[in-house]
Coordinates of C-alpha atoms and ligand atoms in Angstrom, one line a residue:
X1008 CA -27.3 -9.6 9.2
X1009 CA -27.3 -9.7 13.1
X1010 CA -24.1 -8.1 14.2
X1011 CA -22.5 -7.3 17.6
X1012 CA -19.9 -4.8 18.0
X1013 CA -17.8 -4.8 21.1
X1014 CA -16.3 -1.3 22.1
X1015 CA -18.1 1.8 21.2
X1016 CA -15.5 4.4 20.8
X1017 CA -14.9 6.1 17.3
X1018 CA -14.5 2.8 15.4
X1019 CA -17.3 1.0 17.1
X1020 CA -20.0 3.7 17.3
X1021 CA -19.4 4.7 13.7
X1022 CA -19.5 1.1 12.6
X1023 CA -22.7 0.8 14.5
X1024 CA -24.3 3.6 13.0
X1025 CA -23.2 2.9 9.5
X1026 CA -24.1 -0.8 9.4
X1027 CA -27.6 -0.4 11.1
X1028 CA -28.0 2.5 8.3
X1029 CA -27.2 -0.1 5.7
X1030 CA -30.2 -2.4 7.1
X1031 CA -28.3 -4.6 9.7
X1032 CA -29.6 -5.3 13.2
X1033 CA -26.6 -4.2 15.5
X1034 CA -26.1 -4.8 19.0
X1035 CA -23.7 -2.6 20.6
X1036 CA -21.7 -3.6 23.5
X1037 CA -19.4 -1.4 26.1
X1038 CA -18.3 -1.5 29.5
X1039 CA -19.2 2.3 29.8
X1040 CA -22.8 2.6 30.9
X1041 CA -22.7 6.3 29.9
X1042 CA -21.9 5.2 26.2
X1043 CA -24.7 2.9 26.2
X1044 CA -27.2 5.2 27.7
X1045 CA -26.5 7.8 25.1
X1046 CA -26.7 5.2 22.3
X1047 CA -30.2 3.9 23.6
X1048 CA -31.5 7.5 23.4
X1049 CA -30.3 8.2 19.9
X1050 CA -27.4 10.3 20.7
X1051 CA -23.7 9.8 19.6
X1052 CA -21.2 8.7 22.2
X1053 CA -18.4 10.3 20.1
X1054 CA -18.0 13.9 18.4
X1055 CA -18.0 13.0 14.5
X1056 CA -19.3 14.8 11.6
X1057 CA -22.8 13.5 10.8
X1058 CA -23.2 11.1 13.8
X1059 CA -25.7 13.1 15.7
X1060 CA -28.3 12.8 12.8
X1061 CA -27.3 9.4 11.9
X1062 CA -27.5 8.0 15.4
X1063 CA -31.1 9.4 15.6
X1064 CA -32.2 8.1 12.4
X1065 CA -30.9 4.6 13.0
X1066 CA -32.3 4.4 16.4
X1067 CA -35.7 5.1 15.1
X1068 CA -35.4 2.4 12.7
X1069 CA -35.4 -0.2 15.7
X1070 CA -32.4 -1.9 14.4
X1071 CA -30.1 -0.9 17.3
X1072 CA -29.8 -2.2 20.8
X1073 CA -27.2 -2.0 23.5
X1074 CA -25.8 -4.3 26.3
X1075 CA -22.9 -4.8 28.7
X1076 CA -23.5 -8.6 28.4
X1077 CA -21.1 -10.1 25.8
X1078 CA -22.9 -13.5 25.9
X1079 CA -26.3 -11.8 25.4
X1080 CA -24.9 -10.1 22.3
X1081 CA -23.2 -13.0 21.0
X1082 CA -26.3 -15.3 21.3
X1083 CA -28.4 -12.6 19.3
X1084 CA -25.9 -12.2 16.5
X1085 CA -24.0 -14.1 13.8
X1086 CA -21.0 -12.0 13.8
X1087 CA -18.9 -9.8 16.3
X1088 CA -16.6 -7.0 15.6
X1089 CA -14.3 -6.2 18.3
X1090 CA -13.3 -2.5 18.3
X1091 CA -11.9 -1.9 21.9
X1092 CA -8.9 0.3 22.4
X1093 CA -5.3 -0.9 22.0
X1094 CA -3.5 2.1 23.6
X1095 CA 0.4 2.2 24.3
X1096 CA 1.7 0.7 27.6
X1097 CA 4.4 2.7 29.2
X1098 CA 7.1 0.6 27.6
X1099 CA 5.7 1.6 24.0
X1100 CA 4.2 -2.3 23.8
X1101 CA 0.7 -2.4 22.9
X1102 CA -1.6 -2.8 25.8
X1103 CA -3.7 -5.7 24.7
X1104 CA -5.8 -5.9 28.1
X1105 CA -9.1 -4.9 26.7
X1106 CA -9.0 -7.2 23.6
X1107 CA -7.9 -10.2 26.0
X1108 CA -10.8 -9.5 28.6
X1109 CA -13.2 -9.6 25.4
X1110 CA -11.6 -12.8 24.0
X1111 CA -12.4 -14.4 27.4
X1112 CA -16.0 -13.1 27.5
X1113 CA -16.2 -14.0 23.8
X1114 CA -14.9 -17.8 24.4
X1115 CA -17.3 -18.1 27.3
X1116 CA -20.3 -16.8 25.4
X1117 CA -19.4 -19.3 22.5
X1118 CA -19.4 -22.0 24.9
X1119 CA -23.2 -21.9 25.2
X1120 CA -24.0 -20.8 21.8
X1121 CA -25.3 -23.6 19.3
X1122 CA -24.7 -22.3 15.9
X1123 CA -21.6 -21.0 14.1
X1124 CA -20.2 -17.3 15.2
X1125 CA -17.7 -15.1 13.4
X1126 CA -15.6 -13.0 15.4
X1127 CA -13.7 -10.2 13.3
X1128 CA -11.0 -8.1 15.3
X1129 CA -10.9 -4.5 14.1
X1130 CA -8.8 -3.0 16.8
X1131 CA -5.2 -2.4 15.5
X1132 CA -3.3 -5.4 16.8
X1133 CA 0.4 -6.4 16.7
X1134 CA 1.0 -9.1 14.1
X1135 CA 0.3 -12.4 15.3
X1136 CA -1.9 -11.4 18.2
X1137 CA -5.2 -12.6 16.8
X1138 CA -3.7 -16.2 16.1
X1139 CA -1.2 -16.7 18.7
X1140 CA -2.8 -14.8 21.7
X1141 CA -6.5 -14.3 21.1
X1142 CA -7.5 -17.3 19.3
X1143 CA -5.9 -19.6 22.1
X1144 CA -8.2 -17.8 24.8
X1145 CA -11.1 -18.3 22.5
X1146 CA -10.8 -22.0 22.1
X1147 CA -9.9 -22.5 25.6
X1148 CA -12.9 -20.7 27.2
X1149 CA -15.4 -21.8 24.5
X1150 CA -14.2 -25.6 24.4
X1151 CA -14.5 -25.2 20.5
X1152 CA -11.9 -25.3 17.6
X1153 CA -11.3 -22.5 15.3
X1154 CA -12.8 -23.2 11.8
X1155 CA -15.2 -25.6 13.5
X1156 CA -17.1 -23.9 16.5
X1157 CA -16.4 -20.4 15.5
X1158 CA -14.4 -18.4 12.6
X1159 CA -11.9 -15.7 13.2
X1160 CA -10.7 -12.8 11.3
X1161 CA -8.7 -9.5 11.2
X1162 CA -10.1 -6.4 9.1
X1163 CA -7.9 -3.3 9.6
X1164 CA -10.0 0.0 10.2
X1165 CA -8.9 2.7 8.0
X1166 CA -11.3 5.5 9.2
X1167 CA -10.1 8.9 10.2
X1168 CA -11.4 10.8 13.2
X1169 CA -13.3 13.9 11.6
X1170 CA -14.2 12.3 8.7
X1171 CA -15.1 8.8 9.7
X1172 CA -18.6 8.4 8.3
X1173 CA -17.2 9.4 4.7
X1174 CA -14.2 7.1 5.4
X1175 CA -16.5 4.2 6.2
X1176 CA -18.2 4.6 3.0
X1177 CA -15.4 5.3 0.8
X1178 CA -12.2 3.6 2.4
X1179 CA -8.8 3.4 0.4
X1180 CA -9.7 -0.3 0.1
X1181 CA -11.2 -3.3 2.2
X1182 CA -8.6 -6.0 3.5
X1183 CA -10.1 -9.0 5.1
X1184 CA -7.8 -11.2 6.9
X1185 CA -9.1 -14.7 7.5
X1186 CA -8.3 -18.3 7.1
X1187 CA -11.7 -19.4 6.2
X1188 CA -13.8 -18.8 3.1
X1189 CA -16.8 -18.3 5.2
X1190 CA -15.3 -15.2 7.0
X1191 CA -14.2 -13.7 3.8
X1192 CA -17.7 -14.3 2.4
X1193 CA -19.3 -12.9 5.2
X1194 CA -17.1 -9.8 5.1
X1195 CA -17.6 -9.5 1.2
X1196 CA -21.6 -9.5 2.0
X1197 CA -21.1 -6.4 4.4
X1198 CA -18.4 -4.4 2.5
X1199 CA -18.2 -5.8 -1.1
X1200 CA -20.5 -3.0 -2.4
X1201 CA -18.3 -0.2 -1.4
X1202 CA -16.6 1.5 -4.3
X1203 CA -13.1 0.0 -3.6
X1204 CA -11.0 -2.8 -4.0
X1205 CA -11.6 -5.9 -1.8
X1206 CA -8.8 -8.1 -0.9
X1207 CA -8.7 -11.4 1.0
X1208 CA -5.3 -12.0 2.7
X1209 CA -4.1 -13.9 5.9
X1210 CA -4.8 -12.6 9.4
X1211 CA -1.0 -11.8 9.9
X1212 CA -0.6 -9.8 7.0
X1213 CA -3.6 -7.9 7.4
X1214 CA -2.5 -7.0 11.1
X1215 CA 1.0 -5.9 9.6
X1216 CA -0.7 -3.9 6.9
X1217 CA -2.6 -1.6 9.5
X1218 CA 0.9 -0.9 11.1
X1219 CA 2.5 -0.2 7.8
X1220 CA -0.1 2.2 6.8
X1221 CA 0.0 4.1 9.9
X1222 CA 3.6 4.2 9.8
X1223 CA 3.7 5.1 6.2
X1224 CA 1.4 8.2 6.9
X1225 CA 3.6 9.1 9.7
X1226 CA 6.5 8.9 7.5
X1227 CA 5.0 11.2 4.8
X1228 CA 3.9 13.9 7.5
X1229 CA 7.5 14.0 8.8
X1230 CA 9.2 14.0 5.4
X1231 CA 6.7 17.0 4.5
X1232 CA 7.6 18.8 7.9
X1233 CA 11.4 18.2 7.7
X1234 CA 11.3 19.3 4.0
X1235 CA 9.6 22.6 5.3
X1236 CA 11.9 23.1 8.2
X1237 CA 14.9 23.1 5.8
X1238 CA 13.0 25.1 3.1
X1239 CA 12.2 27.9 5.8
X1240 CA 15.8 28.1 6.7
X1241 CA 16.9 28.5 2.9
X1242 CA 14.2 31.0 2.0
X1243 CA 12.2 28.6 -0.1
X1244 CA 8.4 28.2 -0.1
X1245 CA 7.8 24.9 1.3
X1246 CA 4.2 24.6 0.1
X1247 CA 5.1 25.1 -3.6
X1248 CA 8.0 22.6 -3.1
X1249 CA 5.9 20.0 -1.9
X1250 CA 3.2 20.5 -4.1
X1251 CA 5.7 20.2 -6.9
X1252 CA 6.9 16.9 -5.1
X1253 CA 3.3 15.8 -5.3
X1254 CA 2.9 16.4 -8.9
X1255 CA 5.7 13.5 -10.0
X1256 CA 3.2 10.7 -10.0
X1257 CA 5.8 8.8 -11.9
X1258 CA 8.7 8.6 -9.1
X1259 CA 7.4 10.3 -6.3
X1260 CA 3.6 9.4 -5.5
X1261 CA 3.5 6.0 -7.2
X1262 CA 4.6 2.5 -6.6
X1263 CA 8.3 3.3 -7.5
X1264 CA 10.9 2.4 -4.7
X1265 CA 8.3 0.6 -2.5
X1266 CA 9.3 -2.7 -3.4
X1267 CA 11.6 -4.3 -0.8
X1268 CA 15.1 -5.2 -2.2
X1269 CA 18.7 -4.4 -1.5
X1270 CA 20.1 -1.3 0.0
X1271 CA 20.1 1.8 -2.5
X1272 CA 23.4 3.4 -3.7
X1273 CA 24.6 4.9 -6.7
X1274 CA 26.1 8.3 -7.8
X1275 CA 23.2 10.3 -6.7
X1276 CA 20.8 9.6 -3.6
X1277 CA 23.9 8.9 -1.0
X1278 CA 25.7 12.2 -1.9
X1279 CA 22.5 14.3 -2.1
X1280 CA 21.3 12.9 1.4
X1281 CA 24.7 13.9 2.8
X1282 CA 24.7 17.4 1.2
X1283 CA 21.1 17.9 2.4
X1284 CA 22.3 17.0 6.0
X1285 CA 25.2 19.5 5.5
X1286 CA 22.9 22.3 4.5
X1287 CA 20.7 21.5 7.8
X1288 CA 23.8 21.7 10.1
X1289 CA 25.0 24.9 8.4
X1290 CA 21.4 26.3 8.9
X1291 CA 20.9 24.9 12.3
X1292 CA 17.9 22.7 11.4
X1293 CA 17.3 19.3 13.0
X1294 CA 16.4 16.5 10.4
X1295 CA 16.3 13.4 12.5
X1296 CA 14.3 11.3 10.0
X1297 CA 16.4 12.6 6.9
X1298 CA 19.5 12.1 8.9
X1299 CA 19.1 8.6 9.8
X1300 CA 18.4 7.2 6.2
X1301 CA 22.0 6.4 5.5
X1302 CA 22.4 4.5 8.7
X1303 CA 19.4 2.5 8.2
X1304 CA 20.7 1.8 4.5
X1305 CA 23.9 0.3 6.3
X1306 CA 21.8 -1.9 8.6
X1307 CA 20.3 -3.2 5.4
X1308 CA 23.9 -4.1 4.0
X1309 CA 24.8 -5.6 7.3
X1310 CA 21.5 -7.7 7.2
X1311 CA 22.9 -9.3 3.9
X1312 CA 26.4 -9.7 5.2
X1313 CA 25.0 -11.7 8.3
X1314 CA 23.1 -13.8 5.8
X1315 CA 26.1 -14.8 4.0
X1316 CA 28.3 -15.3 7.0
X1317 CA 25.6 -17.5 8.8
X1318 CA 25.4 -19.7 5.8
X1319 CA 28.9 -20.9 6.4
X1320 CA 29.8 -20.4 2.7
X1321 CA 33.5 -19.6 1.9
X1322 CA 33.3 -19.3 -1.9
X1323 CA 30.8 -16.5 -2.8
X1324 CA 29.9 -15.8 -6.4
X1325 CA 28.4 -12.3 -7.1
X1326 CA 26.1 -11.7 -9.9
X1327 CA 26.1 -8.0 -10.4
X1328 CA 28.2 -5.4 -9.0
X1329 CA 27.0 -2.0 -10.5
X1330 CA 24.3 -0.2 -8.4
X1331 CA 21.6 -1.5 -10.9
X1332 CA 21.5 -3.8 -13.8
X1333 CA 22.5 -2.3 -17.3
X1334 CA 24.9 0.4 -15.8
X1335 CA 28.5 0.2 -15.5
X1336 CA 28.5 2.8 -12.6
X1337 CA 30.1 1.6 -9.6
X1338 CA 29.9 4.8 -7.5
X1339 CA 28.5 4.1 -4.2
X1340 CA 27.1 0.8 -5.3
X1341 CA 26.1 -1.3 -2.3
X1342 CA 27.4 -4.3 -4.1
X1343 CA 30.6 -3.1 -4.0
X1344 CA 30.3 -2.5 -0.5
X1345 CA 29.1 -5.9 0.0
X1346 CA 32.2 -7.3 -2.0
X1347 CA 34.5 -5.3 0.2
X1348 CA 33.1 -6.6 3.4
X1349 CA 33.1 -10.3 2.2
X1350 CA 36.7 -9.9 1.1
X1351 CA 37.5 -8.2 4.6
X1352 CA 36.1 -11.4 6.3
X1353 CA 38.5 -13.8 4.1
X1354 CA 35.8 -15.1 1.8
X1355 CA 36.8 -16.1 -1.7
X1356 CA 35.1 -14.0 -4.3
X1357 CA 34.2 -14.2 -8.1
X1358 CA 32.2 -11.4 -9.6
X1359 CA 30.0 -11.5 -12.8
X1360 CA 28.7 -8.4 -14.4
X1361 CA 28.6 -8.1 -18.0
X1362 CA 28.2 -4.4 -18.1
X1363 CA 31.3 -4.1 -15.5
X1364 CA 34.3 -5.5 -17.6
X1365 CA 37.5 -3.7 -16.8
X1366 CA 38.5 -3.9 -20.2
X1367 CA 35.4 -2.1 -21.4
X1368 CA 35.1 0.6 -18.6
X1369 CA 36.0 4.1 -19.6
X1370 CA 36.0 7.6 -17.9
X1371 CA 34.9 8.0 -14.5
X1372 CA 33.8 4.4 -13.9
X1373 CA 37.3 3.1 -15.0
X1374 CA 38.9 5.7 -12.7
X1375 CA 36.7 4.8 -9.7
X1376 CA 37.6 0.9 -10.1
X1377 CA 41.2 1.9 -10.5
X1378 CA 41.4 4.3 -7.6
X1379 CA 39.0 2.9 -5.4
X1380 CA 38.7 -1.0 -5.5
X1381 CA 41.4 -2.2 -7.9
X1382 CA 41.5 -5.7 -6.3
X1383 CA 37.9 -6.0 -7.6
X1384 CA 39.0 -6.0 -11.2
X1385 CA 40.9 -9.2 -10.7
X1386 CA 38.1 -10.8 -9.3
X1387 CA 35.9 -10.3 -12.3
X1388 CA 35.0 -13.2 -14.5
X1389 CA 33.0 -12.7 -17.8
X1390 CA 31.7 -16.5 -17.7
X1391 CA 28.6 -17.0 -15.5
X1392 CA 28.8 -20.6 -15.7
X1393 CA 32.5 -20.4 -14.1
X1394 CA 31.1 -18.4 -11.3
X1395 CA 28.3 -20.7 -10.7
X1396 CA 30.8 -23.7 -10.8
X1397 CA 33.2 -22.2 -8.3
X1398 CA 30.9 -21.0 -5.7
X1399 CA 29.2 -22.2 -2.7
X1400 CA 26.9 -19.3 -2.4
X1401 CA 25.4 -16.9 -5.4
X1402 CA 24.4 -13.2 -4.6
X1403 CA 22.0 -12.4 -6.9
X1404 CA 22.3 -8.5 -7.1
X1405 CA 21.4 -8.0 -10.7
X1406 CA 17.9 -8.3 -12.0
X1407 CA 18.6 -8.5 -15.8
X1408 CA 16.2 -11.1 -17.0
X1409 CA 18.7 -12.7 -19.3
X1410 CA 21.3 -13.6 -16.6
X1411 CA 18.8 -14.4 -13.8
X1412 CA 17.2 -17.2 -16.4
X1413 CA 20.7 -18.4 -17.2
X1414 CA 21.4 -18.6 -13.3
X1415 CA 18.2 -20.3 -12.5
X1416 CA 18.9 -23.0 -15.1
X1417 CA 22.2 -23.8 -13.8
X1418 CA 22.2 -23.3 -9.9
X1419 CA 23.0 -26.5 -8.2
X1420 CA 20.3 -27.8 -5.6
X1421 CA 23.1 -27.6 -2.8
X1422 CA 24.0 -24.3 -3.7
X1423 CA 23.0 -21.2 -1.5
X1424 CA 21.3 -18.4 -3.5
X1425 CA 21.1 -15.0 -1.7
X1426 CA 18.4 -13.4 -3.7
X1427 CA 18.3 -9.5 -3.6
X1428 CA 16.2 -9.1 -6.5
X1429 CA 13.1 -10.8 -5.8
X1430 CA 13.1 -13.6 -8.1
X1431 CA 9.5 -15.0 -8.1
X1432 CA 8.9 -18.3 -6.4
X1433 CA 7.5 -20.1 -9.6
X1434 CA 10.8 -19.0 -11.2
X1435 CA 13.2 -20.3 -8.5
X1436 CA 15.0 -23.5 -9.4
X1437 CA 16.4 -26.1 -6.9
X1438 CA 18.8 -24.3 -4.7
X1439 CA 18.9 -23.1 -1.0
X1440 CA 17.2 -19.6 -1.3
X1441 CA 18.2 -17.0 1.5
X1442 CA 15.9 -14.1 0.5
X1443 CA 17.3 -10.8 2.0
X1444 CA 14.1 -10.4 4.2
X1445 CA 12.5 -13.7 4.6
Ligands
LIG2171 N1 -9.9 6.1 16.3 C1 -9.4 6.0 15.1 O1 -9.5 6.9 14.2 C2 -9.0 4.7 14.5 C3 -8.9 4.3 13.3 C4 -8.5 3.0 13.0 C5 -8.2 1.9 13.9 N2 -8.4 2.4 15.2 C6 -7.9 1.2 16.3 O2 -9.4 1.1 16.6 C7 -9.6 0.5 17.9 C8 -10.4 1.5 18.8 O3 -10.1 2.6 18.5 P1 -11.1 3.9 19.1 O4 -10.5 5.3 18.8 O5 -12.5 3.6 18.7 O6 -11.1 3.4 20.8 P2 -11.7 4.3 22.0 O7 -10.9 4.4 23.1 O8 -12.6 5.6 21.4 O9 -13.0 3.2 22.1 C9 -12.7 1.9 22.9 C10 -14.0 1.6 23.4 O10 -14.0 0.2 24.1 C11 -14.5 0.1 25.1 N3 -14.0 -0.9 25.9 C12 -12.8 -1.1 26.7 N4 -13.0 -2.3 27.2 C13 -13.9 -3.0 27.0 C14 -14.6 -4.4 27.2 N5 -13.8 -5.3 27.7 N6 -15.6 -4.5 26.8 C15 -16.4 -3.6 25.9 N7 -16.0 -2.5 25.5 C16 -14.9 -2.1 25.9 C17 -14.3 1.6 25.9 O11 -15.3 1.7 26.9 C18 -14.4 2.5 24.7 O12 -15.8 2.9 24.8 C19 -7.9 1.0 18.6 O13 -7.2 -0.4 18.5 C20 -7.4 1.9 17.4 O14 -6.1 1.8 17.4 C21 -8.5 3.6 15.5

């Protein structure tokens, strides 16, 4: 394939070298004449393992050329990858100046190009940028319409400096964000041979994914470092502890706990986080990330309260009260906290949770209910149908399949449903669904 790469920094230069190595003809574009001269001489413009030899080898094939002129590059190729920088602006926002400038130049080049062209952005971009900011520029400058005169896409780049050629050949996955089968087909033909999964998705999801991955990596590093600082203060070997943490591939290094849902609670996580923070205070260790988890959890609860209040419903039916289905443990259940807030706002409440019938509660849970939330006992109802009949809004906080199925069979089309358990879209019955996060 004939491919142009605009922006020859770490991402662009490594992509140029690897695509040329794989047999494609590649035109490199940059505003930095020094980088173009280096590539034209078979030298690497970035310091990266393996690039010195690879650049020499690909230049010798005659498949690599360079230019400062975007129009020349677009006319000579079928596909352009945009790899220019998107650094931080002083206020923390993304400086999209380079991508905007490239979009203007690409649009102008498309105006005079006869055949179709695919433009895939590989620079990290805030969600919505390609479709709402860059595509309108392309359409205006080219006089053509997306999907007709040209195709667009976003493919997040996952290479890491220092191992970028290896990462190019063995990425965690390939994610192609596009709204046209043509763009997906082109990206599959270029990257489908790699030994990883290939996922086609929307442009916006692909843009968001890149931020999510980087944020998750930053979170993991900070978790390990905060843990290490506390370990050091407590005389524990942090490497040994983190090695053991990573050996649990069931709950720790796994998909567990990574599905969005309601706030966490229960008898362990909140109390152990508080105890951790107390240890940090006692040993003068600063743990800002761990220290903010409980306040983030509270924001999530408030988010749900806001959705309920904004619906205008006065009669609320809660399906589930314990911190998870199948248990009668009410200690620090976020659903109990939600119920308390709603009562405090003067709303009428009925609660259905078959595992939490006051008559059946024993021991610590009975004491908890009598001591902490005695008024909730009177609001418990053991008949789901009654709760549904007498509510304007149902909060589904229990993902027990039997109750969810029964609820979905009986929910009225005029009734609001605040779904805290991610009922699948196919399962949803008529009703006015308010997802927690959508
Ligand atoms: N560096 C990484 O490891 C990495 C990994 C994944 C994603 N990314 C993302 O990829 C993008 C590029 O990162 P990078 O590290 O390669 O950047 P870089 O700063 O190393 O290179 C950017 C290149 O774009 C060129 N450029 C700027 N304006 C231009 C224009 N108008 N026309 C042509 N060329 C222009 C610059 O001269 C420079 O050579 C960024 O959005 C970054 O966030 C980087």
